[in-house]
Amino acid sequence: AAALPTCSTELLQAAECYEQSGILRDQLDTILPGNFSQDAQRKVLDPAVREAFAQIILQIRDVEAVGIARIEKALGRAGVS
């Protein structure tokens, strides 16, 4: 945002999207640990756990799509393609 002040609004909004994406990513570890422990292996067998995990993944996808669109808009405004 500091490098392209005319695009700072979109870039700051994109940064917020990626911050939200990180928060969502942290939630994945609470649903299903990524350490391949016995507990994680047991949890992955539970359809409800897999559904909750998948829902967070979809939220991450959607948030990052908005972030990408905001970056593209900023770059377009700056004349960068």
PDB file of N, CA, C and O in Angstrom:
ATOM      1  N   ALA A   1       0.824  -1.197   0.000  1.00  0.00           N
ATOM      2  CA  ALA A   1       0.000   0.000   0.000  1.00  0.00           C
ATOM      3  C   ALA A   1       0.866   1.259   0.000  1.00  0.00           C
ATOM      4  O   ALA A   1       0.513   2.236  -0.634  1.00  0.00           O
ATOM      5  N   ALA A   2       2.004   1.198   0.703  1.00  0.00           N
ATOM      6  CA  ALA A   2       2.897   2.356   0.726  1.00  0.00           C
ATOM      7  C   ALA A   2       3.561   2.559  -0.636  1.00  0.00           C
ATOM      8  O   ALA A   2       3.814   3.691  -1.036  1.00  0.00           O
ATOM      9  N   ALA A   3       3.821   1.472  -1.354  1.00  0.00           N
ATOM     10  CA  ALA A   3       4.476   1.570  -2.656  1.00  0.00           C
ATOM     11  C   ALA A   3       3.532   2.088  -3.739  1.00  0.00           C
ATOM     12  O   ALA A   3       3.979   2.696  -4.705  1.00  0.00           O
ATOM     13  N   LEU A   4       2.242   1.828  -3.588  1.00  0.00           N
ATOM     14  CA  LEU A   4       1.239   2.276  -4.564  1.00  0.00           C
ATOM     15  C   LEU A   4       0.119   3.010  -3.826  1.00  0.00           C
ATOM     16  O   LEU A   4      -0.980   2.492  -3.670  1.00  0.00           O
ATOM     17  N   PRO A   5       0.381   4.225  -3.377  1.00  0.00           N
ATOM     18  CA  PRO A   5      -0.610   4.931  -2.556  1.00  0.00           C
ATOM     19  C   PRO A   5      -1.960   5.134  -3.232  1.00  0.00           C
ATOM     20  O   PRO A   5      -2.980   5.166  -2.560  1.00  0.00           O
ATOM     21  N   THR A   6      -1.979   5.234  -4.567  1.00  0.00           N
ATOM     22  CA  THR A   6      -3.263   5.415  -5.253  1.00  0.00           C
ATOM     23  C   THR A   6      -4.116   4.155  -5.177  1.00  0.00           C
ATOM     24  O   THR A   6      -5.313   4.205  -5.445  1.00  0.00           O
ATOM     25  N   CYS A   7      -3.488   3.048  -4.818  1.00  0.00           N
ATOM     26  CA  CYS A   7      -4.197   1.764  -4.731  1.00  0.00           C
ATOM     27  C   CYS A   7      -4.293   1.270  -3.296  1.00  0.00           C
ATOM     28  O   CYS A   7      -4.664   0.112  -3.066  1.00  0.00           O
ATOM     29  N   SER A   8      -3.952   2.109  -2.359  1.00  0.00           N
ATOM     30  CA  SER A   8      -3.835   1.650  -0.971  1.00  0.00           C
ATOM     31  C   SER A   8      -5.138   1.081  -0.418  1.00  0.00           C
ATOM     32  O   SER A   8      -5.110   0.105   0.331  1.00  0.00           O
ATOM     33  N   THR A   9      -6.259   1.623  -0.799  1.00  0.00           N
ATOM     34  CA  THR A   9      -7.534   1.111  -0.277  1.00  0.00           C
ATOM     35  C   THR A   9      -7.716  -0.352  -0.636  1.00  0.00           C
ATOM     36  O   THR A   9      -7.975  -1.186   0.235  1.00  0.00           O
ATOM     37  N   GLU A  10      -7.566  -0.668  -1.934  1.00  0.00           N
ATOM     38  CA  GLU A  10      -7.734  -2.050  -2.367  1.00  0.00           C
ATOM     39  C   GLU A  10      -6.679  -2.966  -1.758  1.00  0.00           C
ATOM     40  O   GLU A  10      -6.968  -4.096  -1.374  1.00  0.00           O
ATOM     41  N   LEU A  11      -5.443  -2.485  -1.681  1.00  0.00           N
ATOM     42  CA  LEU A  11      -4.370  -3.322  -1.142  1.00  0.00           C
ATOM     43  C   LEU A  11      -4.554  -3.588   0.343  1.00  0.00           C
ATOM     44  O   LEU A  11      -4.301  -4.702   0.823  1.00  0.00           O
ATOM     45  N   LEU A  12      -5.008  -2.597   1.074  1.00  0.00           N
ATOM     46  CA  LEU A  12      -5.275  -2.815   2.503  1.00  0.00           C
ATOM     47  C   LEU A  12      -6.454  -3.760   2.689  1.00  0.00           C
ATOM     48  O   LEU A  12      -6.448  -4.604   3.593  1.00  0.00           O
ATOM     49  N   GLN A  13      -7.455  -3.649   1.832  1.00  0.00           N
ATOM     50  CA  GLN A  13      -8.579  -4.584   1.891  1.00  0.00           C
ATOM     51  C   GLN A  13      -8.116  -6.004   1.568  1.00  0.00           C
ATOM     52  O   GLN A  13      -8.566  -6.970   2.187  1.00  0.00           O
ATOM     53  N   ALA A  14      -7.223  -6.138   0.601  1.00  0.00           N
ATOM     54  CA  ALA A  14      -6.671  -7.456   0.265  1.00  0.00           C
ATOM     55  C   ALA A  14      -5.895  -8.014   1.453  1.00  0.00           C
ATOM     56  O   ALA A  14      -6.017  -9.203   1.777  1.00  0.00           O
ATOM     57  N   ALA A  15      -5.124  -7.176   2.111  1.00  0.00           N
ATOM     58  CA  ALA A  15      -4.367  -7.622   3.287  1.00  0.00           C
ATOM     59  C   ALA A  15      -5.308  -8.132   4.374  1.00  0.00           C
ATOM     60  O   ALA A  15      -5.019  -9.138   5.033  1.00  0.00           O
ATOM     61  N   GLU A  16      -6.433  -7.474   4.542  1.00  0.00           N
ATOM     62  CA  GLU A  16      -7.423  -7.934   5.517  1.00  0.00           C
ATOM     63  C   GLU A  16      -7.948  -9.317   5.140  1.00  0.00           C
ATOM     64  O   GLU A  16      -8.172 -10.157   6.010  1.00  0.00           O
ATOM     65  N   CYS A  17      -8.135  -9.540   3.858  1.00  0.00           N
ATOM     66  CA  CYS A  17      -8.595 -10.861   3.398  1.00  0.00           C
ATOM     67  C   CYS A  17      -7.585 -11.930   3.778  1.00  0.00           C
ATOM     68  O   CYS A  17      -7.958 -13.008   4.267  1.00  0.00           O
ATOM     69  N   TYR A  18      -6.308 -11.653   3.559  1.00  0.00           N
ATOM     70  CA  TYR A  18      -5.291 -12.651   3.859  1.00  0.00           C
ATOM     71  C   TYR A  18      -5.101 -12.829   5.362  1.00  0.00           C
ATOM     72  O   TYR A  18      -4.767 -13.919   5.820  1.00  0.00           O
ATOM     73  N   GLU A  19      -5.354 -11.788   6.125  1.00  0.00           N
ATOM     74  CA  GLU A  19      -5.339 -11.944   7.585  1.00  0.00           C
ATOM     75  C   GLU A  19      -6.481 -12.868   8.011  1.00  0.00           C
ATOM     76  O   GLU A  19      -6.296 -13.774   8.828  1.00  0.00           O
ATOM     77  N   GLN A  20      -7.655 -12.670   7.425  1.00  0.00           N
ATOM     78  CA  GLN A  20      -8.802 -13.540   7.714  1.00  0.00           C
ATOM     79  C   GLN A  20      -8.510 -14.972   7.283  1.00  0.00           C
ATOM     80  O   GLN A  20      -8.855 -15.924   7.981  1.00  0.00           O
ATOM     81  N   SER A  21      -7.861 -15.127   6.141  1.00  0.00           N
ATOM     82  CA  SER A  21      -7.491 -16.459   5.665  1.00  0.00           C
ATOM     83  C   SER A  21      -6.587 -17.163   6.677  1.00  0.00           C
ATOM     84  O   SER A  21      -6.750 -18.359   6.944  1.00  0.00           O
ATOM     85  N   GLY A  22      -5.650 -16.436   7.247  1.00  0.00           N
ATOM     86  CA  GLY A  22      -4.766 -17.006   8.259  1.00  0.00           C
ATOM     87  C   GLY A  22      -5.514 -17.425   9.516  1.00  0.00           C
ATOM     88  O   GLY A  22      -5.226 -18.480  10.099  1.00  0.00           O
ATOM     89  N   ILE A  23      -6.466 -16.616   9.918  1.00  0.00           N
ATOM     90  CA  ILE A  23      -7.288 -16.958  11.085  1.00  0.00           C
ATOM     91  C   ILE A  23      -8.072 -18.236  10.817  1.00  0.00           C
ATOM     92  O   ILE A  23      -8.146 -19.129  11.665  1.00  0.00           O
ATOM     93  N   LEU A  24      -8.643 -18.319   9.626  1.00  0.00           N
ATOM     94  CA  LEU A  24      -9.381 -19.525   9.256  1.00  0.00           C
ATOM     95  C   LEU A  24      -8.452 -20.731   9.215  1.00  0.00           C
ATOM     96  O   LEU A  24      -8.805 -21.816   9.676  1.00  0.00           O
ATOM     97  N   ARG A  25      -7.257 -20.545   8.689  1.00  0.00           N
ATOM     98  CA  ARG A  25      -6.286 -21.646   8.609  1.00  0.00           C
ATOM     99  C   ARG A  25      -5.959 -22.159  10.011  1.00  0.00           C
ATOM    100  O   ARG A  25      -5.839 -23.361  10.228  1.00  0.00           O
ATOM    101  N   ASP A  26      -5.827 -21.257  10.960  1.00  0.00           N
ATOM    102  CA  ASP A  26      -5.561 -21.669  12.341  1.00  0.00           C
ATOM    103  C   ASP A  26      -6.703 -22.521  12.890  1.00  0.00           C
ATOM    104  O   ASP A  26      -6.473 -23.416  13.702  1.00  0.00           O
ATOM    105  N   GLN A  27      -7.918 -22.248  12.448  1.00  0.00           N
ATOM    106  CA  GLN A  27      -9.072 -23.026  12.906  1.00  0.00           C
ATOM    107  C   GLN A  27      -9.004 -24.470  12.428  1.00  0.00           C
ATOM    108  O   GLN A  27      -9.513 -25.372  13.089  1.00  0.00           O
ATOM    109  N   LEU A  28      -8.367 -24.687  11.277  1.00  0.00           N
ATOM    110  CA  LEU A  28      -8.251 -26.050  10.759  1.00  0.00           C
ATOM    111  C   LEU A  28      -7.539 -26.961  11.750  1.00  0.00           C
ATOM    112  O   LEU A  28      -7.929 -28.112  11.938  1.00  0.00           O
ATOM    113  N   ASP A  29      -6.500 -26.444  12.387  1.00  0.00           N
ATOM    114  CA  ASP A  29      -5.746 -27.255  13.351  1.00  0.00           C
ATOM    115  C   ASP A  29      -6.560 -27.597  14.586  1.00  0.00           C
ATOM    116  O   ASP A  29      -6.290 -28.610  15.233  1.00  0.00           O
ATOM    117  N   THR A  30      -7.538 -26.772  14.904  1.00  0.00           N
ATOM    118  CA  THR A  30      -8.385 -27.104  16.059  1.00  0.00           C
ATOM    119  C   THR A  30      -9.406 -28.178  15.695  1.00  0.00           C
ATOM    120  O   THR A  30      -9.843 -28.939  16.553  1.00  0.00           O
ATOM    121  N   ILE A  31      -9.769 -28.227  14.415  1.00  0.00           N
ATOM    122  CA  ILE A  31     -10.728 -29.237  13.955  1.00  0.00           C
ATOM    123  C   ILE A  31     -10.026 -30.574  13.747  1.00  0.00           C
ATOM    124  O   ILE A  31     -10.516 -31.622  14.169  1.00  0.00           O
ATOM    125  N   LEU A  32      -8.882 -30.508  13.076  1.00  0.00           N
ATOM    126  CA  LEU A  32      -8.157 -31.730  12.735  1.00  0.00           C
ATOM    127  C   LEU A  32      -6.663 -31.426  12.782  1.00  0.00           C
ATOM    128  O   LEU A  32      -6.142 -30.746  11.900  1.00  0.00           O
ATOM    129  N   PRO A  33      -5.978 -31.919  13.798  1.00  0.00           N
ATOM    130  CA  PRO A  33      -4.540 -31.661  13.892  1.00  0.00           C
ATOM    131  C   PRO A  33      -3.806 -32.177  12.654  1.00  0.00           C
ATOM    132  O   PRO A  33      -4.116 -33.249  12.140  1.00  0.00           O
ATOM    133  N   GLY A  34      -2.850 -31.410  12.174  1.00  0.00           N
ATOM    134  CA  GLY A  34      -2.111 -31.792  10.983  1.00  0.00           C
ATOM    135  C   GLY A  34      -0.831 -32.546  11.295  1.00  0.00           C
ATOM    136  O   GLY A  34       0.081 -32.564  10.488  1.00  0.00           O
ATOM    137  N   ASN A  35      -0.784 -33.186  12.446  1.00  0.00           N
ATOM    138  CA  ASN A  35       0.449 -33.835  12.885  1.00  0.00           C
ATOM    139  C   ASN A  35       0.459 -35.352  12.694  1.00  0.00           C
ATOM    140  O   ASN A  35       1.380 -36.023  13.136  1.00  0.00           O
ATOM    141  N   PHE A  36      -0.567 -35.891  12.083  1.00  0.00           N
ATOM    142  CA  PHE A  36      -0.684 -37.332  11.819  1.00  0.00           C
ATOM    143  C   PHE A  36      -0.642 -38.175  13.112  1.00  0.00           C
ATOM    144  O   PHE A  36      -0.292 -39.350  13.077  1.00  0.00           O
ATOM    145  N   SER A  37      -1.004 -37.554  14.208  1.00  0.00           N
ATOM    146  CA  SER A  37      -1.060 -38.288  15.471  1.00  0.00           C
ATOM    147  C   SER A  37      -2.206 -39.299  15.429  1.00  0.00           C
ATOM    148  O   SER A  37      -3.058 -39.267  14.535  1.00  0.00           O
ATOM    149  N   GLN A  38      -2.232 -40.183  16.419  1.00  0.00           N
ATOM    150  CA  GLN A  38      -3.330 -41.145  16.494  1.00  0.00           C
ATOM    151  C   GLN A  38      -4.660 -40.428  16.634  1.00  0.00           C
ATOM    152  O   GLN A  38      -5.664 -40.846  16.048  1.00  0.00           O
ATOM    153  N   ASP A  39      -4.653 -39.351  17.417  1.00  0.00           N
ATOM    154  CA  ASP A  39      -5.886 -38.567  17.587  1.00  0.00           C
ATOM    155  C   ASP A  39      -6.343 -38.003  16.243  1.00  0.00           C
ATOM    156  O   ASP A  39      -7.530 -38.073  15.905  1.00  0.00           O
ATOM    157  N   ALA A  40      -5.419 -37.463  15.465  1.00  0.00           N
ATOM    158  CA  ALA A  40      -5.770 -36.901  14.162  1.00  0.00           C
ATOM    159  C   ALA A  40      -6.277 -37.990  13.223  1.00  0.00           C
ATOM    160  O   ALA A  40      -7.264 -37.785  12.494  1.00  0.00           O
ATOM    161  N   GLN A  41      -5.633 -39.140  13.239  1.00  0.00           N
ATOM    162  CA  GLN A  41      -6.063 -40.241  12.377  1.00  0.00           C
ATOM    163  C   GLN A  41      -7.452 -40.737  12.753  1.00  0.00           C
ATOM    164  O   GLN A  41      -8.252 -41.093  11.884  1.00  0.00           O
ATOM    165  N   ARG A  42      -7.759 -40.723  14.043  1.00  0.00           N
ATOM    166  CA  ARG A  42      -9.091 -41.117  14.504  1.00  0.00           C
ATOM    167  C   ARG A  42     -10.126 -40.081  14.066  1.00  0.00           C
ATOM    168  O   ARG A  42     -11.192 -40.433  13.558  1.00  0.00           O
ATOM    169  N   LYS A  43      -9.774 -38.797  14.218  1.00  0.00           N
ATOM    170  CA  LYS A  43     -10.715 -37.735  13.878  1.00  0.00           C
ATOM    171  C   LYS A  43     -11.045 -37.693  12.398  1.00  0.00           C
ATOM    172  O   LYS A  43     -12.172 -37.386  12.012  1.00  0.00           O
ATOM    173  N   VAL A  44     -10.073 -38.006  11.550  1.00  0.00           N
ATOM    174  CA  VAL A  44     -10.314 -37.918  10.113  1.00  0.00           C
ATOM    175  C   VAL A  44     -11.348 -38.953   9.655  1.00  0.00           C
ATOM    176  O   VAL A  44     -11.963 -38.796   8.592  1.00  0.00           O
ATOM    177  N   LEU A  45     -11.594 -39.950  10.453  1.00  0.00           N
ATOM    178  CA  LEU A  45     -12.607 -40.950  10.124  1.00  0.00           C
ATOM    179  C   LEU A  45     -14.029 -40.461  10.395  1.00  0.00           C
ATOM    180  O   LEU A  45     -14.987 -41.042   9.902  1.00  0.00           O
ATOM    181  N   ASP A  46     -14.154 -39.389  11.147  1.00  0.00           N
ATOM    182  CA  ASP A  46     -15.458 -38.856  11.528  1.00  0.00           C
ATOM    183  C   ASP A  46     -15.995 -37.939  10.424  1.00  0.00           C
ATOM    184  O   ASP A  46     -15.395 -36.898  10.133  1.00  0.00           O
ATOM    185  N   PRO A  47     -17.126 -38.287   9.812  1.00  0.00           N
ATOM    186  CA  PRO A  47     -17.680 -37.454   8.741  1.00  0.00           C
ATOM    187  C   PRO A  47     -17.960 -36.015   9.185  1.00  0.00           C
ATOM    188  O   PRO A  47     -17.792 -35.088   8.390  1.00  0.00           O
ATOM    189  N   ALA A  48     -18.352 -35.822  10.420  1.00  0.00           N
ATOM    190  CA  ALA A  48     -18.638 -34.467  10.903  1.00  0.00           C
ATOM    191  C   ALA A  48     -17.363 -33.629  10.958  1.00  0.00           C
ATOM    192  O   ALA A  48     -17.387 -32.421  10.646  1.00  0.00           O
ATOM    193  N   VAL A  49     -16.271 -34.244  11.336  1.00  0.00           N
ATOM    194  CA  VAL A  49     -14.983 -33.541  11.375  1.00  0.00           C
ATOM    195  C   VAL A  49     -14.563 -33.170   9.954  1.00  0.00           C
ATOM    196  O   VAL A  49     -14.144 -32.041   9.690  1.00  0.00           O
ATOM    197  N   ARG A  50     -14.685 -34.111   9.026  1.00  0.00           N
ATOM    198  CA  ARG A  50     -14.323 -33.829   7.637  1.00  0.00           C
ATOM    199  C   ARG A  50     -15.199 -32.722   7.054  1.00  0.00           C
ATOM    200  O   ARG A  50     -14.717 -31.863   6.315  1.00  0.00           O
ATOM    201  N   GLU A  51     -16.471 -32.721   7.401  1.00  0.00           N
ATOM    202  CA  GLU A  51     -17.386 -31.678   6.914  1.00  0.00           C
ATOM    203  C   GLU A  51     -16.985 -30.317   7.471  1.00  0.00           C
ATOM    204  O   GLU A  51     -16.950 -29.324   6.728  1.00  0.00           O
ATOM    205  N   ALA A  52     -16.704 -30.252   8.755  1.00  0.00           N
ATOM    206  CA  ALA A  52     -16.292 -28.984   9.369  1.00  0.00           C
ATOM    207  C   ALA A  52     -14.993 -28.480   8.734  1.00  0.00           C
ATOM    208  O   ALA A  52     -14.851 -27.283   8.439  1.00  0.00           O
ATOM    209  N   PHE A  53     -14.060 -29.392   8.504  1.00  0.00           N
ATOM    210  CA  PHE A  53     -12.787 -29.048   7.883  1.00  0.00           C
ATOM    211  C   PHE A  53     -13.027 -28.510   6.472  1.00  0.00           C
ATOM    212  O   PHE A  53     -12.475 -27.475   6.081  1.00  0.00           O
ATOM    213  N   ALA A  54     -13.855 -29.191   5.715  1.00  0.00           N
ATOM    214  CA  ALA A  54     -14.152 -28.782   4.340  1.00  0.00           C
ATOM    215  C   ALA A  54     -14.827 -27.411   4.304  1.00  0.00           C
ATOM    216  O   ALA A  54     -14.527 -26.594   3.411  1.00  0.00           O
ATOM    217  N   GLN A  55     -15.704 -27.144   5.245  1.00  0.00           N
ATOM    218  CA  GLN A  55     -16.379 -25.846   5.274  1.00  0.00           C
ATOM    219  C   GLN A  55     -15.380 -24.707   5.495  1.00  0.00           C
ATOM    220  O   GLN A  55     -15.507 -23.638   4.885  1.00  0.00           O
ATOM    221  N   ILE A  56     -14.402 -24.926   6.346  1.00  0.00           N
ATOM    222  CA  ILE A  56     -13.371 -23.912   6.568  1.00  0.00           C
ATOM    223  C   ILE A  56     -12.535 -23.728   5.303  1.00  0.00           C
ATOM    224  O   ILE A  56     -12.221 -22.603   4.915  1.00  0.00           O
ATOM    225  N   ILE A  57     -12.195 -24.824   4.645  1.00  0.00           N
ATOM    226  CA  ILE A  57     -11.441 -24.735   3.387  1.00  0.00           C
ATOM    227  C   ILE A  57     -12.211 -23.901   2.362  1.00  0.00           C
ATOM    228  O   ILE A  57     -11.633 -23.051   1.670  1.00  0.00           O
ATOM    229  N   LEU A  58     -13.505 -24.105   2.276  1.00  0.00           N
ATOM    230  CA  LEU A  58     -14.318 -23.328   1.338  1.00  0.00           C
ATOM    231  C   LEU A  58     -14.344 -21.845   1.715  1.00  0.00           C
ATOM    232  O   LEU A  58     -14.315 -20.979   0.839  1.00  0.00           O
ATOM    233  N   GLN A  59     -14.390 -21.564   3.006  1.00  0.00           N
ATOM    234  CA  GLN A  59     -14.343 -20.170   3.454  1.00  0.00           C
ATOM    235  C   GLN A  59     -13.005 -19.535   3.086  1.00  0.00           C
ATOM    236  O   GLN A  59     -12.963 -18.376   2.641  1.00  0.00           O
ATOM    237  N   ILE A  60     -11.921 -20.286   3.258  1.00  0.00           N
ATOM    238  CA  ILE A  60     -10.601 -19.781   2.892  1.00  0.00           C
ATOM    239  C   ILE A  60     -10.569 -19.472   1.398  1.00  0.00           C
ATOM    240  O   ILE A  60     -10.092 -18.414   0.975  1.00  0.00           O
ATOM    241  N   ARG A  61     -11.087 -20.393   0.598  1.00  0.00           N
ATOM    242  CA  ARG A  61     -11.134 -20.177  -0.855  1.00  0.00           C
ATOM    243  C   ARG A  61     -11.869 -18.887  -1.195  1.00  0.00           C
ATOM    244  O   ARG A  61     -11.399 -18.073  -1.993  1.00  0.00           O
ATOM    245  N   ASP A  62     -13.015 -18.679  -0.570  1.00  0.00           N
ATOM    246  CA  ASP A  62     -13.821 -17.503  -0.871  1.00  0.00           C
ATOM    247  C   ASP A  62     -13.139 -16.212  -0.439  1.00  0.00           C
ATOM    248  O   ASP A  62     -13.146 -15.222  -1.179  1.00  0.00           O
ATOM    249  N   VAL A  63     -12.537 -16.219   0.741  1.00  0.00           N
ATOM    250  CA  VAL A  63     -11.851 -15.026   1.250  1.00  0.00           C
ATOM    251  C   VAL A  63     -10.655 -14.693   0.366  1.00  0.00           C
ATOM    252  O   VAL A  63     -10.414 -13.531   0.042  1.00  0.00           O
ATOM    253  N   GLU A  64      -9.912 -15.720  -0.038  1.00  0.00           N
ATOM    254  CA  GLU A  64      -8.747 -15.471  -0.881  1.00  0.00           C
ATOM    255  C   GLU A  64      -9.152 -15.024  -2.284  1.00  0.00           C
ATOM    256  O   GLU A  64      -8.454 -14.224  -2.903  1.00  0.00           O
ATOM    257  N   ALA A  65     -10.280 -15.481  -2.776  1.00  0.00           N
ATOM    258  CA  ALA A  65     -10.770 -15.013  -4.077  1.00  0.00           C
ATOM    259  C   ALA A  65     -11.062 -13.516  -4.024  1.00  0.00           C
ATOM    260  O   ALA A  65     -10.751 -12.777  -4.973  1.00  0.00           O
ATOM    261  N   VAL A  66     -11.623 -13.059  -2.926  1.00  0.00           N
ATOM    262  CA  VAL A  66     -11.878 -11.621  -2.759  1.00  0.00           C
ATOM    263  C   VAL A  66     -10.548 -10.875  -2.694  1.00  0.00           C
ATOM    264  O   VAL A  66     -10.379  -9.815  -3.315  1.00  0.00           O
ATOM    265  N   GLY A  67      -9.589 -11.421  -1.950  1.00  0.00           N
ATOM    266  CA  GLY A  67      -8.270 -10.793  -1.864  1.00  0.00           C
ATOM    267  C   GLY A  67      -7.610 -10.674  -3.224  1.00  0.00           C
ATOM    268  O   GLY A  67      -7.050  -9.623  -3.571  1.00  0.00           O
ATOM    269  N   ILE A  68      -7.684 -11.722  -4.001  1.00  0.00           N
ATOM    270  CA  ILE A  68      -7.108 -11.708  -5.354  1.00  0.00           C
ATOM    271  C   ILE A  68      -7.789 -10.646  -6.212  1.00  0.00           C
ATOM    272  O   ILE A  68      -7.118  -9.890  -6.924  1.00  0.00           O
ATOM    273  N   ALA A  69      -9.100 -10.586  -6.146  1.00  0.00           N
ATOM    274  CA  ALA A  69      -9.838  -9.587  -6.934  1.00  0.00           C
ATOM    275  C   ALA A  69      -9.429  -8.171  -6.537  1.00  0.00           C
ATOM    276  O   ALA A  69      -9.288  -7.295  -7.406  1.00  0.00           O
ATOM    277  N   ARG A  70      -9.212  -7.950  -5.268  1.00  0.00           N
ATOM    278  CA  ARG A  70      -8.813  -6.605  -4.816  1.00  0.00           C
ATOM    279  C   ARG A  70      -7.403  -6.266  -5.292  1.00  0.00           C
ATOM    280  O   ARG A  70      -7.130  -5.125  -5.672  1.00  0.00           O
ATOM    281  N   ILE A  71      -6.514  -7.245  -5.283  1.00  0.00           N
ATOM    282  CA  ILE A  71      -5.162  -7.006  -5.788  1.00  0.00           C
ATOM    283  C   ILE A  71      -5.214  -6.724  -7.286  1.00  0.00           C
ATOM    284  O   ILE A  71      -4.555  -5.799  -7.776  1.00  0.00           O
ATOM    285  N   GLU A  72      -5.987  -7.502  -8.008  1.00  0.00           N
ATOM    286  CA  GLU A  72      -6.113  -7.279  -9.449  1.00  0.00           C
ATOM    287  C   GLU A  72      -6.681  -5.891  -9.739  1.00  0.00           C
ATOM    288  O   GLU A  72      -6.224  -5.199 -10.667  1.00  0.00           O
ATOM    289  N   LYS A  73      -7.655  -5.479  -8.958  1.00  0.00           N
ATOM    290  CA  LYS A  73      -8.230  -4.136  -9.142  1.00  0.00           C
ATOM    291  C   LYS A  73      -7.175  -3.071  -8.874  1.00  0.00           C
ATOM    292  O   LYS A  73      -7.055  -2.095  -9.633  1.00  0.00           O
ATOM    293  N   ALA A  74      -6.394  -3.257  -7.825  1.00  0.00           N
ATOM    294  CA  ALA A  74      -5.336  -2.287  -7.503  1.00  0.00           C
ATOM    295  C   ALA A  74      -4.300  -2.222  -8.615  1.00  0.00           C
ATOM    296  O   ALA A  74      -3.877  -1.139  -9.014  1.00  0.00           O
ATOM    297  N   LEU A  75      -3.892  -3.383  -9.113  1.00  0.00           N
ATOM    298  CA  LEU A  75      -2.897  -3.405 -10.176  1.00  0.00           C
ATOM    299  C   LEU A  75      -3.448  -2.782 -11.443  1.00  0.00           C
ATOM    300  O   LEU A  75      -2.718  -2.083 -12.181  1.00  0.00           O
ATOM    301  N   GLY A  76      -4.723  -3.005 -11.723  1.00  0.00           N
ATOM    302  CA  GLY A  76      -5.351  -2.381 -12.876  1.00  0.00           C
ATOM    303  C   GLY A  76      -5.365  -0.866 -12.749  1.00  0.00           C
ATOM    304  O   GLY A  76      -5.080  -0.134 -13.706  1.00  0.00           O
ATOM    305  N   ARG A  77      -5.657  -0.399 -11.559  1.00  0.00           N
ATOM    306  CA  ARG A  77      -5.666   1.043 -11.308  1.00  0.00           C
ATOM    307  C   ARG A  77      -4.266   1.633 -11.482  1.00  0.00           C
ATOM    308  O   ARG A  77      -4.108   2.740 -11.969  1.00  0.00           O
ATOM    309  N   ALA A  78      -3.251   0.843 -11.124  1.00  0.00           N
ATOM    310  CA  ALA A  78      -1.873   1.307 -11.220  1.00  0.00           C
ATOM    311  C   ALA A  78      -1.312   1.130 -12.631  1.00  0.00           C
ATOM    312  O   ALA A  78      -0.178   1.526 -12.904  1.00  0.00           O
ATOM    313  N   GLY A  79      -2.109   0.498 -13.531  1.00  0.00           N
ATOM    314  CA  GLY A  79      -1.657   0.294 -14.884  1.00  0.00           C
ATOM    315  C   GLY A  79      -0.710  -0.885 -15.042  1.00  0.00           C
ATOM    316  O   GLY A  79       0.011  -1.005 -16.012  1.00  0.00           O
ATOM    317  N   VAL A  80      -0.757  -1.794 -14.058  1.00  0.00           N
ATOM    318  CA  VAL A  80       0.090  -2.996 -14.091  1.00  0.00           C
ATOM    319  C   VAL A  80      -0.817  -4.177 -14.440  1.00  0.00           C
ATOM    320  O   VAL A  80      -1.893  -4.328 -13.879  1.00  0.00           O
ATOM    321  N   SER A  81      -0.380  -4.992 -15.369  1.00  0.00           N
ATOM    322  CA  SER A  81      -1.209  -6.162 -15.697  1.00  0.00           C
ATOM    323  C   SER A  81      -0.449  -7.443 -15.545  1.00  0.00           C
ATOM    324  O   SER A  81       0.681  -7.473 -15.254  1.00  0.00           O
TER     325      SER A  81
END
